[in-house]
Every structure is written in C-alpha cells, then in structure tokens.
Short mmCIF file of C-alpha atoms and ligand atoms in Angstrom, two decimals:
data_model
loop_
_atom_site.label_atom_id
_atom_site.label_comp_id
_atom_site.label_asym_id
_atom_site.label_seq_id
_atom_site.Cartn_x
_atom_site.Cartn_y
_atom_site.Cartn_z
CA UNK A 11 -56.53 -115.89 93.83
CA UNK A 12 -53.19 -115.56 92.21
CA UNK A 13 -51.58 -118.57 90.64
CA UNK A 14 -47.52 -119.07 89.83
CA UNK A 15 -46.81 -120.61 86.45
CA UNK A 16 -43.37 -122.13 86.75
CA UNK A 17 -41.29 -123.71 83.57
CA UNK A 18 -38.92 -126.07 85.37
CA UNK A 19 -35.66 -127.10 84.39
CA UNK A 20 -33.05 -124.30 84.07
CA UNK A 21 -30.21 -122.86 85.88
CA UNK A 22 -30.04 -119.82 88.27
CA UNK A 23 -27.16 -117.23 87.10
CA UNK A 24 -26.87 -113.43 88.23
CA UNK A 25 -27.39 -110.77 90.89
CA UNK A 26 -30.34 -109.36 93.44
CA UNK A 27 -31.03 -107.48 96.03
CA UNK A 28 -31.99 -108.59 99.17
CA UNK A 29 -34.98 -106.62 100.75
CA UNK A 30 -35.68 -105.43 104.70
CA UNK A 31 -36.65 -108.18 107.16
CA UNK A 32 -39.90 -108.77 107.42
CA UNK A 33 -39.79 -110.45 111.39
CA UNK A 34 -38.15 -107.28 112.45
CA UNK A 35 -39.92 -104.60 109.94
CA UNK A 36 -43.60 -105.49 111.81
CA UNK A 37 -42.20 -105.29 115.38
CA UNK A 38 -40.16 -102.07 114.35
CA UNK A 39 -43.95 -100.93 112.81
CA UNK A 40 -45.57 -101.72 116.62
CA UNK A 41 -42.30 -99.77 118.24
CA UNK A 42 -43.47 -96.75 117.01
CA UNK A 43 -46.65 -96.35 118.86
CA UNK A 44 -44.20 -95.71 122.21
CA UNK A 45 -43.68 -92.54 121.08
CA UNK A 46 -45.44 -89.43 119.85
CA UNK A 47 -42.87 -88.18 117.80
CA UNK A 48 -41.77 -89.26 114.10
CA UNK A 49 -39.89 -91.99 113.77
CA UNK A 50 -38.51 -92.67 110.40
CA UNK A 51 -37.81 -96.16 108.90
CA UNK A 52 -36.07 -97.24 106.09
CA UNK A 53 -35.78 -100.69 104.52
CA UNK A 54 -39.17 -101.91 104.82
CA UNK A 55 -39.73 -104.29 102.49
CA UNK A 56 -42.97 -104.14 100.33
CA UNK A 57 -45.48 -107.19 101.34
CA UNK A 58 -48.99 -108.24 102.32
CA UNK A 59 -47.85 -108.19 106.08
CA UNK A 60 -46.60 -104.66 106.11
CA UNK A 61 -49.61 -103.30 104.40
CA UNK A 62 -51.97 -105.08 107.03
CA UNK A 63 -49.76 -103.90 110.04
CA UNK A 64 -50.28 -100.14 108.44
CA UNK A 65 -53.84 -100.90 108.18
CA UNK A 66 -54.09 -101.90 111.56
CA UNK A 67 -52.23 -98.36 112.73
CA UNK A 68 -54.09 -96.07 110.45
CA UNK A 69 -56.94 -97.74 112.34
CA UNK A 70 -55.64 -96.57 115.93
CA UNK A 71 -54.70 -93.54 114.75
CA UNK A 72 -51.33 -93.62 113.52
CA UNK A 73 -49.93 -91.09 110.59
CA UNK A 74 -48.47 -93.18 108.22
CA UNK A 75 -46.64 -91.30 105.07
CA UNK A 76 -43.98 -92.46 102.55
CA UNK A 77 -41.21 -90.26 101.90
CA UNK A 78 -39.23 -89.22 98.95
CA UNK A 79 -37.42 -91.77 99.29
CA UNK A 80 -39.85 -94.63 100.09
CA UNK A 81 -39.07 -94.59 103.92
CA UNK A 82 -42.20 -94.96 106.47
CA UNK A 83 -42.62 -91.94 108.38
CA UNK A 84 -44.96 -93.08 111.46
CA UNK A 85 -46.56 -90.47 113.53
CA UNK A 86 -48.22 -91.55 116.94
CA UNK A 87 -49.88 -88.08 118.19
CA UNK A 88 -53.31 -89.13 118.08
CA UNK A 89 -53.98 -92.68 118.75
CA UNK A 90 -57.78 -92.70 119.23
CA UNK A 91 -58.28 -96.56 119.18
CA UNK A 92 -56.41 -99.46 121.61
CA UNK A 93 -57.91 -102.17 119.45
CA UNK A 94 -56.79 -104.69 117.01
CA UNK A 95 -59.62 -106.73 116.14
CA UNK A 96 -60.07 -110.25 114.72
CA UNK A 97 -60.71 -109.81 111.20
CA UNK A 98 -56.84 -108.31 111.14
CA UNK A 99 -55.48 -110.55 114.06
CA UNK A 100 -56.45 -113.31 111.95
CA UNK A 101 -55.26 -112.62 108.98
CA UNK A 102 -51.83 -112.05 110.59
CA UNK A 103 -50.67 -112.95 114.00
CA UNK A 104 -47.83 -110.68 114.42
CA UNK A 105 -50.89 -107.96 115.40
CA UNK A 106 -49.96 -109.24 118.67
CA UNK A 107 -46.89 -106.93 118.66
CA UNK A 108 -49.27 -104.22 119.59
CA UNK A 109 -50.25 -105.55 123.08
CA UNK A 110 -47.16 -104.80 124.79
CA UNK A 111 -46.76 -101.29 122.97
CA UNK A 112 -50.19 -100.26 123.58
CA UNK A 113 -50.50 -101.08 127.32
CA UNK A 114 -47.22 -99.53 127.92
CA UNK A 115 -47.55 -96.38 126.70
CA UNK A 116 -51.20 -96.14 127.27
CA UNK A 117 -52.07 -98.30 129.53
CA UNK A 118 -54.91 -99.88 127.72
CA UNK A 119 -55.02 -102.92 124.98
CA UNK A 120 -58.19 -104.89 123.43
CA UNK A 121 -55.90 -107.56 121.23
CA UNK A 122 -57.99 -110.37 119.62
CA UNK A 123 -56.57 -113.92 120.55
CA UNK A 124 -54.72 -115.47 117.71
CA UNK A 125 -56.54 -118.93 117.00
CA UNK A 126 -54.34 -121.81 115.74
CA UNK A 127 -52.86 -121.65 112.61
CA UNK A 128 -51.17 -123.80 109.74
CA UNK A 129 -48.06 -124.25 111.54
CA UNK A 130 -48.99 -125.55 115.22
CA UNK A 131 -51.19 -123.97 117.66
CA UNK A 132 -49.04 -121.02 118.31
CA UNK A 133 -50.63 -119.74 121.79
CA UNK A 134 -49.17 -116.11 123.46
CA UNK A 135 -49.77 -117.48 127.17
CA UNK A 136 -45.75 -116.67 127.51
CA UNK A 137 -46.96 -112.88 126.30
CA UNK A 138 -49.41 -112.51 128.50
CA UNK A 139 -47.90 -114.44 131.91
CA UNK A 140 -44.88 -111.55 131.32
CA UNK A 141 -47.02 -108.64 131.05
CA UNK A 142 -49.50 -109.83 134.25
CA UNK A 143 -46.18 -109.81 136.23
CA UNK A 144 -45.24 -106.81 135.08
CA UNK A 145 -48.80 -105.63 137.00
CA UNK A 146 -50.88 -105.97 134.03
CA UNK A 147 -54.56 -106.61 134.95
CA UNK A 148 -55.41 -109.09 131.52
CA UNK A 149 -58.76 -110.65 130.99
CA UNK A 150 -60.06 -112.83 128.25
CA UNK A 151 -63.34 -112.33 126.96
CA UNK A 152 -65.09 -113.35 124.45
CA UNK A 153 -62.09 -113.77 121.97
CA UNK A 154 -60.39 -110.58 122.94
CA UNK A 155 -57.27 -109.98 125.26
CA UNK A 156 -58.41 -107.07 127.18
CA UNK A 157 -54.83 -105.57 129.16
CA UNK A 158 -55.02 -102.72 131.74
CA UNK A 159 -52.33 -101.63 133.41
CA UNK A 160 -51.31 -97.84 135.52
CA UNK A 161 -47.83 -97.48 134.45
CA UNK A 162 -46.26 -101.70 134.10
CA UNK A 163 -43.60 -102.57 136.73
CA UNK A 164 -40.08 -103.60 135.67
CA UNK A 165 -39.69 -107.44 137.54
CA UNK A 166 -37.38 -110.62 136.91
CA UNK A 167 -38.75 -112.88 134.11
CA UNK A 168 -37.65 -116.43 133.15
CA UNK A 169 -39.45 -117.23 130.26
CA UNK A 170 -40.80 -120.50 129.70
CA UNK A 171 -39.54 -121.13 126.49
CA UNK A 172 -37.83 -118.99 123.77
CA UNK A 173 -40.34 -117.29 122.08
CA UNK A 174 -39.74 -114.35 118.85
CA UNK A 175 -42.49 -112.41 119.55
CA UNK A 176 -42.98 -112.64 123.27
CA UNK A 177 -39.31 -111.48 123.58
CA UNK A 178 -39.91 -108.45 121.71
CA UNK A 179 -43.68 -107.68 123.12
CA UNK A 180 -42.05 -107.96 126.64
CA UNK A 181 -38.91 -105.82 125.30
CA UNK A 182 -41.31 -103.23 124.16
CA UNK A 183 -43.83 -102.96 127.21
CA UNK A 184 -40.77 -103.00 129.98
CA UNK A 185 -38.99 -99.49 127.86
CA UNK A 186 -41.52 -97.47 129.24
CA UNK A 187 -42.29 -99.92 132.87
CA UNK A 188 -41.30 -98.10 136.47
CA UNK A 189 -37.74 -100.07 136.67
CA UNK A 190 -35.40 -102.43 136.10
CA UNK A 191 -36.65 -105.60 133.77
CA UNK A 192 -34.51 -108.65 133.18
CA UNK A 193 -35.69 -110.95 130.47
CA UNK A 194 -33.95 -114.60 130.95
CA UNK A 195 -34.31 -117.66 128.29
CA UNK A 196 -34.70 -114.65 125.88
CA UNK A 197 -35.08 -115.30 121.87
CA UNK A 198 -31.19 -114.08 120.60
CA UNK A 199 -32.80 -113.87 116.91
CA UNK A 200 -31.12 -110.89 115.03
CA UNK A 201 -34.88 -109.75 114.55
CA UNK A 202 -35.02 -109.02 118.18
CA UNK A 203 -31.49 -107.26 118.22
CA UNK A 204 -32.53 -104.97 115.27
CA UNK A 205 -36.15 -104.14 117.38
CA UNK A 206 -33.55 -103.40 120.47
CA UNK A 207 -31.10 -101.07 118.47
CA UNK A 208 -34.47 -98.89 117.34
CA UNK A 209 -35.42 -98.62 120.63
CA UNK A 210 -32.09 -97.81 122.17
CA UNK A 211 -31.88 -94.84 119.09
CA UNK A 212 -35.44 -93.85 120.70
CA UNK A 213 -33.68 -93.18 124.27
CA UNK A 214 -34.42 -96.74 125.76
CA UNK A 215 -32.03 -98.32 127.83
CA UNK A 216 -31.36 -101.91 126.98
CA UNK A 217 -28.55 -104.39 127.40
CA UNK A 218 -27.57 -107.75 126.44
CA UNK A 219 -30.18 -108.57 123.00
CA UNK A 220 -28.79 -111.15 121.01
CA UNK A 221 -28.09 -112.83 124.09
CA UNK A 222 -30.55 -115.08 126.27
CA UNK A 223 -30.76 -112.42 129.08
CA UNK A 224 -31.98 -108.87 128.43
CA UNK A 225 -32.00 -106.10 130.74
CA UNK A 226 -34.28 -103.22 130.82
CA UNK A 227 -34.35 -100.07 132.73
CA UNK A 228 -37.81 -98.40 132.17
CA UNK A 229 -37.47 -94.68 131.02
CA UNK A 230 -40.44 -92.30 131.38
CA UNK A 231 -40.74 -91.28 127.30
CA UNK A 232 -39.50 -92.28 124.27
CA UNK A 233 -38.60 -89.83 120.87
CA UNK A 234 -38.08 -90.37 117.47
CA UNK A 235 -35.55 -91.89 115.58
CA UNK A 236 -34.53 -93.10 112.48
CA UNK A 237 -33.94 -96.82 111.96
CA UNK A 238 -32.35 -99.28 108.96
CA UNK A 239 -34.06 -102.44 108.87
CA UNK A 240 -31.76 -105.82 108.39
CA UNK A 241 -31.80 -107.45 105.51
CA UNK A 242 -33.63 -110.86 105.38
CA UNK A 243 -31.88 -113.73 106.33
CA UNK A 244 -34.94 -116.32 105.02
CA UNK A 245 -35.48 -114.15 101.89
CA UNK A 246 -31.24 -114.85 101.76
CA UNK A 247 -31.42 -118.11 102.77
CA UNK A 248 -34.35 -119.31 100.52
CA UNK A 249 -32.75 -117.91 97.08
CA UNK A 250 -29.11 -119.58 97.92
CA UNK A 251 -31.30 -123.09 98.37
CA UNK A 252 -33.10 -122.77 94.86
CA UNK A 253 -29.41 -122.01 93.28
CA UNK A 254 -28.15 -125.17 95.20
CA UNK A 255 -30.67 -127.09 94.07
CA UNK A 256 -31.16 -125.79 90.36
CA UNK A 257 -27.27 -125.26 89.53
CA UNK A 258 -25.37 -121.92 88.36
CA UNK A 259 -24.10 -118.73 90.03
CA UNK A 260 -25.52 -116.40 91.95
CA UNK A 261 -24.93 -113.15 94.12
CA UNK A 262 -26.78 -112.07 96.88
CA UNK A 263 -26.46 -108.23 97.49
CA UNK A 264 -27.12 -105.65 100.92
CA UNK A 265 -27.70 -109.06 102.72
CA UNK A 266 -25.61 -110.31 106.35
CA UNK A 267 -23.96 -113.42 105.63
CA UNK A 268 -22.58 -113.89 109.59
CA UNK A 269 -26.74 -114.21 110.24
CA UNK A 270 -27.33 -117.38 108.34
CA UNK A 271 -24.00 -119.39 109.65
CA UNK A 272 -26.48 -122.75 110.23
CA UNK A 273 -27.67 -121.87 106.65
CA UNK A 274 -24.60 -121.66 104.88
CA UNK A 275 -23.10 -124.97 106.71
CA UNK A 276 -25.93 -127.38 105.45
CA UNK A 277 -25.35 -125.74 101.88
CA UNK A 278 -22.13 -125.98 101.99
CA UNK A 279 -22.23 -129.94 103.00
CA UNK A 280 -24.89 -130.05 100.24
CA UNK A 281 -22.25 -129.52 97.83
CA UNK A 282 -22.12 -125.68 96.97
CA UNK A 283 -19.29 -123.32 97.01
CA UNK A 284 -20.15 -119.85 98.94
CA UNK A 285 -18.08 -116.85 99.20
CA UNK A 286 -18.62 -113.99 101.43
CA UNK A 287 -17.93 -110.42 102.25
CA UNK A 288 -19.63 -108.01 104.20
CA UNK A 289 -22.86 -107.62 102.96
CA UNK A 290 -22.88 -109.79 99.95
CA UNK A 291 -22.88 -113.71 99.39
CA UNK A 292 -21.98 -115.64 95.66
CA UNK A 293 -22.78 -119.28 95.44
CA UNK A 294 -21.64 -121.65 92.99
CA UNK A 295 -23.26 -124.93 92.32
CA UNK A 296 -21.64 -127.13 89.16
CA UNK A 297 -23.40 -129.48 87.71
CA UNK A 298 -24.92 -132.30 89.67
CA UNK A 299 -27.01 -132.90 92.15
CA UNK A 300 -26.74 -131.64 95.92
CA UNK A 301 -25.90 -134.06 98.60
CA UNK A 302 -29.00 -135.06 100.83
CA UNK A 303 -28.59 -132.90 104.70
CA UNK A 304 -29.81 -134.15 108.19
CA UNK A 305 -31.68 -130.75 109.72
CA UNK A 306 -32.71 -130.11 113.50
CA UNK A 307 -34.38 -126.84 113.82
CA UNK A 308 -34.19 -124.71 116.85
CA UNK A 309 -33.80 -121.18 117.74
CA UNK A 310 -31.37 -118.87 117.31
CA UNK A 311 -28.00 -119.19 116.80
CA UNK A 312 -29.65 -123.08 115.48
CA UNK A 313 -31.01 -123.87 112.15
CA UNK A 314 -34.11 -121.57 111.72
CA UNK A 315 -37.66 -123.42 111.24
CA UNK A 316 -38.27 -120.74 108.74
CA UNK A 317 -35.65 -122.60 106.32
CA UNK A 318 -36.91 -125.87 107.12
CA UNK A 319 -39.44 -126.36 104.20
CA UNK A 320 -37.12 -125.14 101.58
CA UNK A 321 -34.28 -127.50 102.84
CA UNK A 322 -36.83 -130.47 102.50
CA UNK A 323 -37.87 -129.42 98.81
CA UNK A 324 -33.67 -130.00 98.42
CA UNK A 325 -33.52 -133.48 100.39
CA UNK A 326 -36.23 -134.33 97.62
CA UNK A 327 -34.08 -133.91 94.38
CA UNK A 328 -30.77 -134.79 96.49
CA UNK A 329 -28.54 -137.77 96.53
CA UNK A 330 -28.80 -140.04 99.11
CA UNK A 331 -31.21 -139.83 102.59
CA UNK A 332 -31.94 -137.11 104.50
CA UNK A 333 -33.92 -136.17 107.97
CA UNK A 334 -35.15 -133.39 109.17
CA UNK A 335 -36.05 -132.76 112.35
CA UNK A 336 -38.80 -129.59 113.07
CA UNK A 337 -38.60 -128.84 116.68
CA UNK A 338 -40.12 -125.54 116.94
CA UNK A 339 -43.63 -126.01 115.10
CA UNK A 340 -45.53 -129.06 115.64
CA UNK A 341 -47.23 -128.88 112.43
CA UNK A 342 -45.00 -127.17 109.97
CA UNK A 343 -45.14 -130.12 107.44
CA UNK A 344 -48.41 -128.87 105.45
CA UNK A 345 -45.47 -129.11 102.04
CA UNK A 346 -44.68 -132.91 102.41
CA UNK A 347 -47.85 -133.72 100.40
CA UNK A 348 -47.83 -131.18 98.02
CA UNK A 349 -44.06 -132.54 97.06
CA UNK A 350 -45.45 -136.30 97.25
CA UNK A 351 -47.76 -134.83 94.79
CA UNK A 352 -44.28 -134.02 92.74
CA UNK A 353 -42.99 -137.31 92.82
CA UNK A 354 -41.12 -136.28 96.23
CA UNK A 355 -40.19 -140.45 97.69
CA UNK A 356 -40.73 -138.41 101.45
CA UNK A 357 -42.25 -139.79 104.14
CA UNK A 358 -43.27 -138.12 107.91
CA UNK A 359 -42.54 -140.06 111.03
CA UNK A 360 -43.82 -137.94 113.69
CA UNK A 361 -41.86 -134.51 113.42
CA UNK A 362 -39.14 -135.88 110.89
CA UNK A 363 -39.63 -136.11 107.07
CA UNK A 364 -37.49 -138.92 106.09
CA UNK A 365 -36.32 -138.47 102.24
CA UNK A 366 -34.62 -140.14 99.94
CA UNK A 367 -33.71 -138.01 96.85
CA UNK A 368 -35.14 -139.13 93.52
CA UNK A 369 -33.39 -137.96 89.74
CA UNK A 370 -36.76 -135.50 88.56
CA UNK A 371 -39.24 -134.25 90.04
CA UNK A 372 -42.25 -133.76 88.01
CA UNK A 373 -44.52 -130.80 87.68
CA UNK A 374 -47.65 -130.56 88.96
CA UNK A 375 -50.58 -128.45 90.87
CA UNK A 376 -49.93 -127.74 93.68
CA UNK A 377 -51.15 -125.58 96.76
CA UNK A 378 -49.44 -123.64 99.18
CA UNK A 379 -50.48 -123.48 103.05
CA UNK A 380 -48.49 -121.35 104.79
CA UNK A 381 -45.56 -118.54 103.55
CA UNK A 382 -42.53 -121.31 103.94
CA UNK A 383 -44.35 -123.91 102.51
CA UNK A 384 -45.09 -121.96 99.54
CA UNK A 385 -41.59 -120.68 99.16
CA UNK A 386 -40.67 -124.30 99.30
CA UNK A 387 -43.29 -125.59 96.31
CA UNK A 388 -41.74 -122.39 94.37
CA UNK A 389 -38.06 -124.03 94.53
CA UNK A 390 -39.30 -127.60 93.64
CA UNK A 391 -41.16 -126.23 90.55
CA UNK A 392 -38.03 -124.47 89.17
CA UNK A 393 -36.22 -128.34 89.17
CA UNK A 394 -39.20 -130.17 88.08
CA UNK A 395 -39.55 -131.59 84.53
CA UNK A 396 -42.44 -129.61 83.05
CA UNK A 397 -44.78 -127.01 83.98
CA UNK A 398 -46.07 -126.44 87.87
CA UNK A 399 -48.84 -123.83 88.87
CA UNK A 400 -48.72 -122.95 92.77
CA UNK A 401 -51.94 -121.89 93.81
CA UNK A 402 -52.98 -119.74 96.33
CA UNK A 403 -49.78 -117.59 96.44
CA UNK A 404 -51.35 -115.39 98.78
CA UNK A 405 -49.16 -116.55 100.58
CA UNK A 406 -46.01 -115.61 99.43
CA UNK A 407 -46.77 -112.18 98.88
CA UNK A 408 -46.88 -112.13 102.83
CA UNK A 409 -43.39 -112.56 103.17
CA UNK A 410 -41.43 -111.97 100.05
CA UNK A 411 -40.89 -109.25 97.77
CA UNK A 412 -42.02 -109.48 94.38
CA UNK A 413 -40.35 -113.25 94.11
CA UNK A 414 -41.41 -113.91 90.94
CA UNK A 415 -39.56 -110.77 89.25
CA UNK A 416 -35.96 -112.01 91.87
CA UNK A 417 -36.61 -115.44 90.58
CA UNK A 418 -36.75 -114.06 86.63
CA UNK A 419 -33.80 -111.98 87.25
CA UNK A 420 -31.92 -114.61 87.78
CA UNK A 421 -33.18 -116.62 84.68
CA UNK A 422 -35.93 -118.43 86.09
CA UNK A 423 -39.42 -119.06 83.83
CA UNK A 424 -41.92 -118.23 86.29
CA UNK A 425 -45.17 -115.72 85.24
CA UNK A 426 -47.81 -114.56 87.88
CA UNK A 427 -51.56 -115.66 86.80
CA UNK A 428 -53.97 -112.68 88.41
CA UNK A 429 -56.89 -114.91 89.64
N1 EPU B 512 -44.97 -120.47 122.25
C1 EPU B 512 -45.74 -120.79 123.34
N2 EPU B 512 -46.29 -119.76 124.06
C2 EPU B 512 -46.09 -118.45 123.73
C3 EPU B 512 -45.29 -118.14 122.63
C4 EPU B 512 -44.73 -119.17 121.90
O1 EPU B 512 -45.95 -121.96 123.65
O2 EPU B 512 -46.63 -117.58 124.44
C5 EPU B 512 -44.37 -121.56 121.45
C6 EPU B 512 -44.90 -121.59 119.99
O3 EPU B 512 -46.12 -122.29 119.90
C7 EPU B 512 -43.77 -122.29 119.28
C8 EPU B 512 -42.52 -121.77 120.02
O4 EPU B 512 -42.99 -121.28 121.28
O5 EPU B 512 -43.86 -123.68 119.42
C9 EPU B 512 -41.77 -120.66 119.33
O6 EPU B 512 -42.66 -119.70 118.83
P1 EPU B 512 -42.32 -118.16 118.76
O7 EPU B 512 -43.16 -117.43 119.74
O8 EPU B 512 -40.84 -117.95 118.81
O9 EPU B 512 -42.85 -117.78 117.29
P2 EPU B 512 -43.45 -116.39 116.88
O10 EPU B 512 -42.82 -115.32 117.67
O11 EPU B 512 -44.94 -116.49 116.86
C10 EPU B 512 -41.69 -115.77 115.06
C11 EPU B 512 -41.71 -115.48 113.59
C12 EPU B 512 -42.01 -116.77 112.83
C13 EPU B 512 -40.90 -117.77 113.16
C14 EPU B 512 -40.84 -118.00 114.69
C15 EPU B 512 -39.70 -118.91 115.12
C16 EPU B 512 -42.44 -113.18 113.53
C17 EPU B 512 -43.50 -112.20 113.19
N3 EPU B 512 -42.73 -114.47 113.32
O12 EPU B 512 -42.99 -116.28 115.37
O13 EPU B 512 -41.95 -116.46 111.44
O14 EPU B 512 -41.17 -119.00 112.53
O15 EPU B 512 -40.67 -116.73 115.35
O16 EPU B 512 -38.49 -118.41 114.69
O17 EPU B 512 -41.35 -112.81 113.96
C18 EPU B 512 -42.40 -116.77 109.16
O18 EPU B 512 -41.79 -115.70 108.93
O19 EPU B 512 -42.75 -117.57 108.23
C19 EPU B 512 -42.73 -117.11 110.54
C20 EPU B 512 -43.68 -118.01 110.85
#
C-alpha cells in the first residue's frame, strides 16, 4: 500500500488547478446509461472512484473511450448486464447511482446493499422507499437489491431526510417515469444541480434543483449530450485550509468560489484574507497562527461534513478552543486519534471534538480511514515539526487528484512511497 512521506514545516506559495467534482462526475457516469446515444463529458477528474465506476459500466456493457482531448465518451447501446455486484459496491458506495438509472430505463436492477462503512452506517432505505412508490417491485435477497419495475410512475415524494445520493437516484429514475414527479426535502448540493443540468441537455424536463423541491415530468427517451463537470468545492476547500493553517499565498484556479460561502466564512474568521473572482480564489495567511472556529455541519447551503476533518486538523494548531459539531455522519471522527497521535490536545464528547490549539504538532505515523480523514492527516503533517508518513493513502487517491504533485506545486515536501 502506498505511503505519504511529508517534511513538515514550510509555507504554501503559488498557483493550481482545481480538477472536476468527483460527487457529481460518478452520478454524471450513472446518467449516461438513460440513454443509448453518446454522451460526452468533460472535466472528469482522474481518481480511484472514477476508474471503479468505469469498471463497473464496461461490466454492463457500456463503451467507454477517451477522446483527444481526455473527455469520456460513454456509449450505452448494448448493456448486456443489470448488475453491480459486491466486490465493486463495496469498494465504493456511490455504485448505488446505478439503481435508479438501470430500473428506469430498463426496468431491471440487481444492486448489492452497501454495508456500513467508516463514516456511520450509511443505509439507502430513503432510495429504495422512493423508487417502490414510484411502482418499483424491490426485494432484498441475500445481500442484493433486486428492483423490477414496467415503466416507474411519476408520484409526490417527501423525503425523509436530505440525502446526496437518494436525491439524484430518484432524479434519475423519475426522467424517464410515466409523469409528473415532485421531489420535496430535496438535497440543494451543487452536485445535484450539475447531475440536473446534464440531464436537462439530454431532453429531460426538470425544475427547481438547487432548491429543496424538484419537479419532474417523465419524458419517454433521452439523447446525448455533452456536459462540463464543476469544479470541486472539497478539493477547493481542503487546499485553502492547509494554506490557512501553514501560512503564505495561494491561488486557486477554474474553481466556484459562490459554492463554498460556509467555507470561506470560517476561514475568513480563522484569520485569512480571501479574494475572489469568477472562477478563481487567492488566500493570504501572514504569519501566525489561525484563530480556533466553532463548526456545525449540515447540508447544503450549511457547512459541508466533507470539510469537517480538515477544519479539525486547523482547530488543532489554532489559538484558542474550538467545537465542532458533525451532524450528518455519526461516525466521521475515525482522524481524532490519529491527530492525538500528533500531539493534537482534542477530545470527543459525543459528536463534538472539543480542541484546544497547541504551538507544534509533531510528526508521526499515522493511518488514514476514510478519504476526509486522510486529507485531514495530509494538512496536519505539512505543520508538524518533523517527518510524518500517512499510510494507507488508498484513500486519497479516491477522491483527489494527484495531491501530492498540487501540494509540491505549491512548495510543500511531500514524496509518494509505492508500497
Ligand atoms: N441516509 C439515510 N437513508 C438513506 C440515505 C441517507 O438514513 O436512504 C442518511 C445517511 O446515513 C446520512 C445522511 O442521510 O446520515 C446523509 O447522507 P447522504 O445520503 O446525503 O450521503 P451520500 O449521498 O451517501 C454524499 C457524498 C458524500 C457526502 C454526503 C453528504 C457522493 C458520492 N457522496 O453521500 O461524500 O459526505 O453526500 O454531503 O455524493 C466524500 O466525498 O468524502 C463523501 C463521503
């Protein structure tokens, strides 16, 4: 398994790039199997998750080619297979995305269950009580979600709670239902607006994503588009954190600064300067350390649980106390010991991590659990005295793009060990 080897102690100075979304680049990947025709996507950014979710389509079926220009040309003429099975389900739970696709367009889906996983228990019951009333016929056996439907019909949903991905398998099953769908207590993530606008550019009628009601009227086929993927607001969000917390000046290129308001308020109260225009954000941290922030994650338009861990890797080297609340996850704390570990003075009263910011951390081995966490042990190595090697980056290469080369570009000592 691949190790980090990270030099602590320097400043972050200079420019990147910001690459695609990830939570809208696999949902935009599922989108394509409601139509036979190409559908061309640009964007995508290069990780572990995108290569499984091809995987899992080549599987089906799918015709998967990369263009001249590194777009993802997806071709759904011949799916042969309505089956994602465990050993890929497991490995990444956003497989689920293909459940509401699949049924829709052809009326049959064998999805394995997600088990639990590092984060909380994560069930899709909201997934699956949506498509039933939508006339789906959904059975569990033996580990496996087994969906049949005729053609789904379109029907008035209130969803339980906000959920990401049950928004958008719901979105993607009612484009091709018999009728009108209206999706209330929808997720109003930007993720879910970009999955809408590729659908809309495939001929589906949709109104109101981005806000917590979403209506549907079912057409009877789909065609090809094109589609831009955002950029990625965590990838954004975790690089302006490390140059708050390690000092210097950086700019963030193609990025969307109006998508990470909660983001750039808690930075900005943590001490650091931030200018932006339309698709680019520069931060400026002088000298000293940030000022501790009180978090309370919820979703969208709220602080995003995917920033959580790298906010509490800043409380730790901060001045003064700071909470932070995780409200989404019950279980997305897997980093507080590994930064304990670091000489992090944190402690976790039921879903708040209570810290009070020492000078130094110190360098250490460490392991990472989950693709936030590991992001988050990344930023505490590049402030800690000495050397740190984060193990089992794995990881990381799920959700960001070649970090370790962003993080050197902008001055950063950190080398990839091939295990
Ligand atoms: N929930 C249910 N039942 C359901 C669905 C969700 O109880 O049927 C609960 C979950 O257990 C959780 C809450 O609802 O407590 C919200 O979960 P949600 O369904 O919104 O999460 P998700 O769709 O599985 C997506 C992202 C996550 C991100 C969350 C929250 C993708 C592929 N994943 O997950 O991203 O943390 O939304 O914003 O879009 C990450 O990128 O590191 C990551 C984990």
């Amino acid at each position: 398994m691949d190790k980090f080897k990270i030099a602590g102690g320097g400043e972050l100075n200079g420019e990147i790039s910001i690459s695609g979304a990830k939570n809208a680049a696999l949902p935009i990947l599922a989108a394509t199997l409601l139509t036979d025709q190409t559908m061309t996507i640009s964007n995508v950014p290069h990780l572990h998750d995108i290569t499984t979710t091809m995987e899992l389509l080549g599987r089906m079926g799918s015709d998967l080619m990369l263009d001249e220009k590194l777009n993802i040309e997806v071709t759904n003429n011949n799916i042969t297979e309505f089956f994602a099975p465990y050993e890929m389900v497991k490995t990444m739970r956003a497989s689920i995305l293909v459940l509401g696709p699949l049924l829709a367009r052809y009326g049959e889906a064998d999805v394995s269950l997600p088990g639990g996983c590092a984060i909380g228990s994560r069930p899709v019951n909201i997934h699956l009580a949506g498509l039933a009333a939508m006339g789906a016929d959904i059975n569990v056996d033996k580990g496996y979600i087994k969906a049949r439907a005729k053609r789904l019909k379109g029907t008035h949903l209130t969803l339980e709670m906000v959920t990401v991905t049950g928004t958008e398998n719901l979105m993607m099953a009612a484009v091709l239902a018999e009728g009108k769908t209206i999706l209330e207590n929808a997720a109003r993530e930007p993720e879910v607006i970009d999955l809408a606008e590729c659908l809309i550019a495939m001929g589906a009628n949709i109104e109101g994503a981005g806000t917590d009601t979403i209506i549907i009227e079912g057409v009877d086929s789909l065609h090809g588009a094109h589609h831009t993927i955002l950029p990625d607001r965590i990838e954004t969000g975790t690089f302006l954190v490390a140059a708050t917390m390690a000092g210097g000046k950086i700019k963030l290129k193609n990025t969307r600064p109006e998508l990470l308001d909660a983001v750039l308020a808690k930075l900005r109260s943590a001490g650091a300067e931030i200018v932006v225009d339309d698709t680019n954000i520069t931060l400026t941290m002088k000298s000293g350390r940030p000022a501790a922030v009180d978090i309370h994650t919820s979703p969208f338009p709220g602080f995003p649980t995917d920033m959580q861990a790298q906010f509490t890797a800043l409380n730790c080297i901060a001045e003064g106390n700071g909470t932070i609340t995780e409200n989404v996850f019950e279980n997305r704390f897997m980093h507080v010991q590994e930064l304990q570990r670091m000489g992090a003075n944190i402690k976790l009263e039921g879903n708040t991590a209570i810290c009070n910011g020492v000078k130094q951390l110190v360098g250490a081995p460490v392991m990472a659990t989950d693709l936030r966490a590991s992001a988050c042990l990344v930023l505490a190595a590049l402030v800690a005295e000495g050397e740190t090697i984060v193990d089992r980056i794995y990881h990381i290469d799920r959700g960001y793009e070649t970090i370790e080369e962003k993080f050197s570009q902008l001055g950063a000592e950190i080398i990839r060990i091939p295990g």
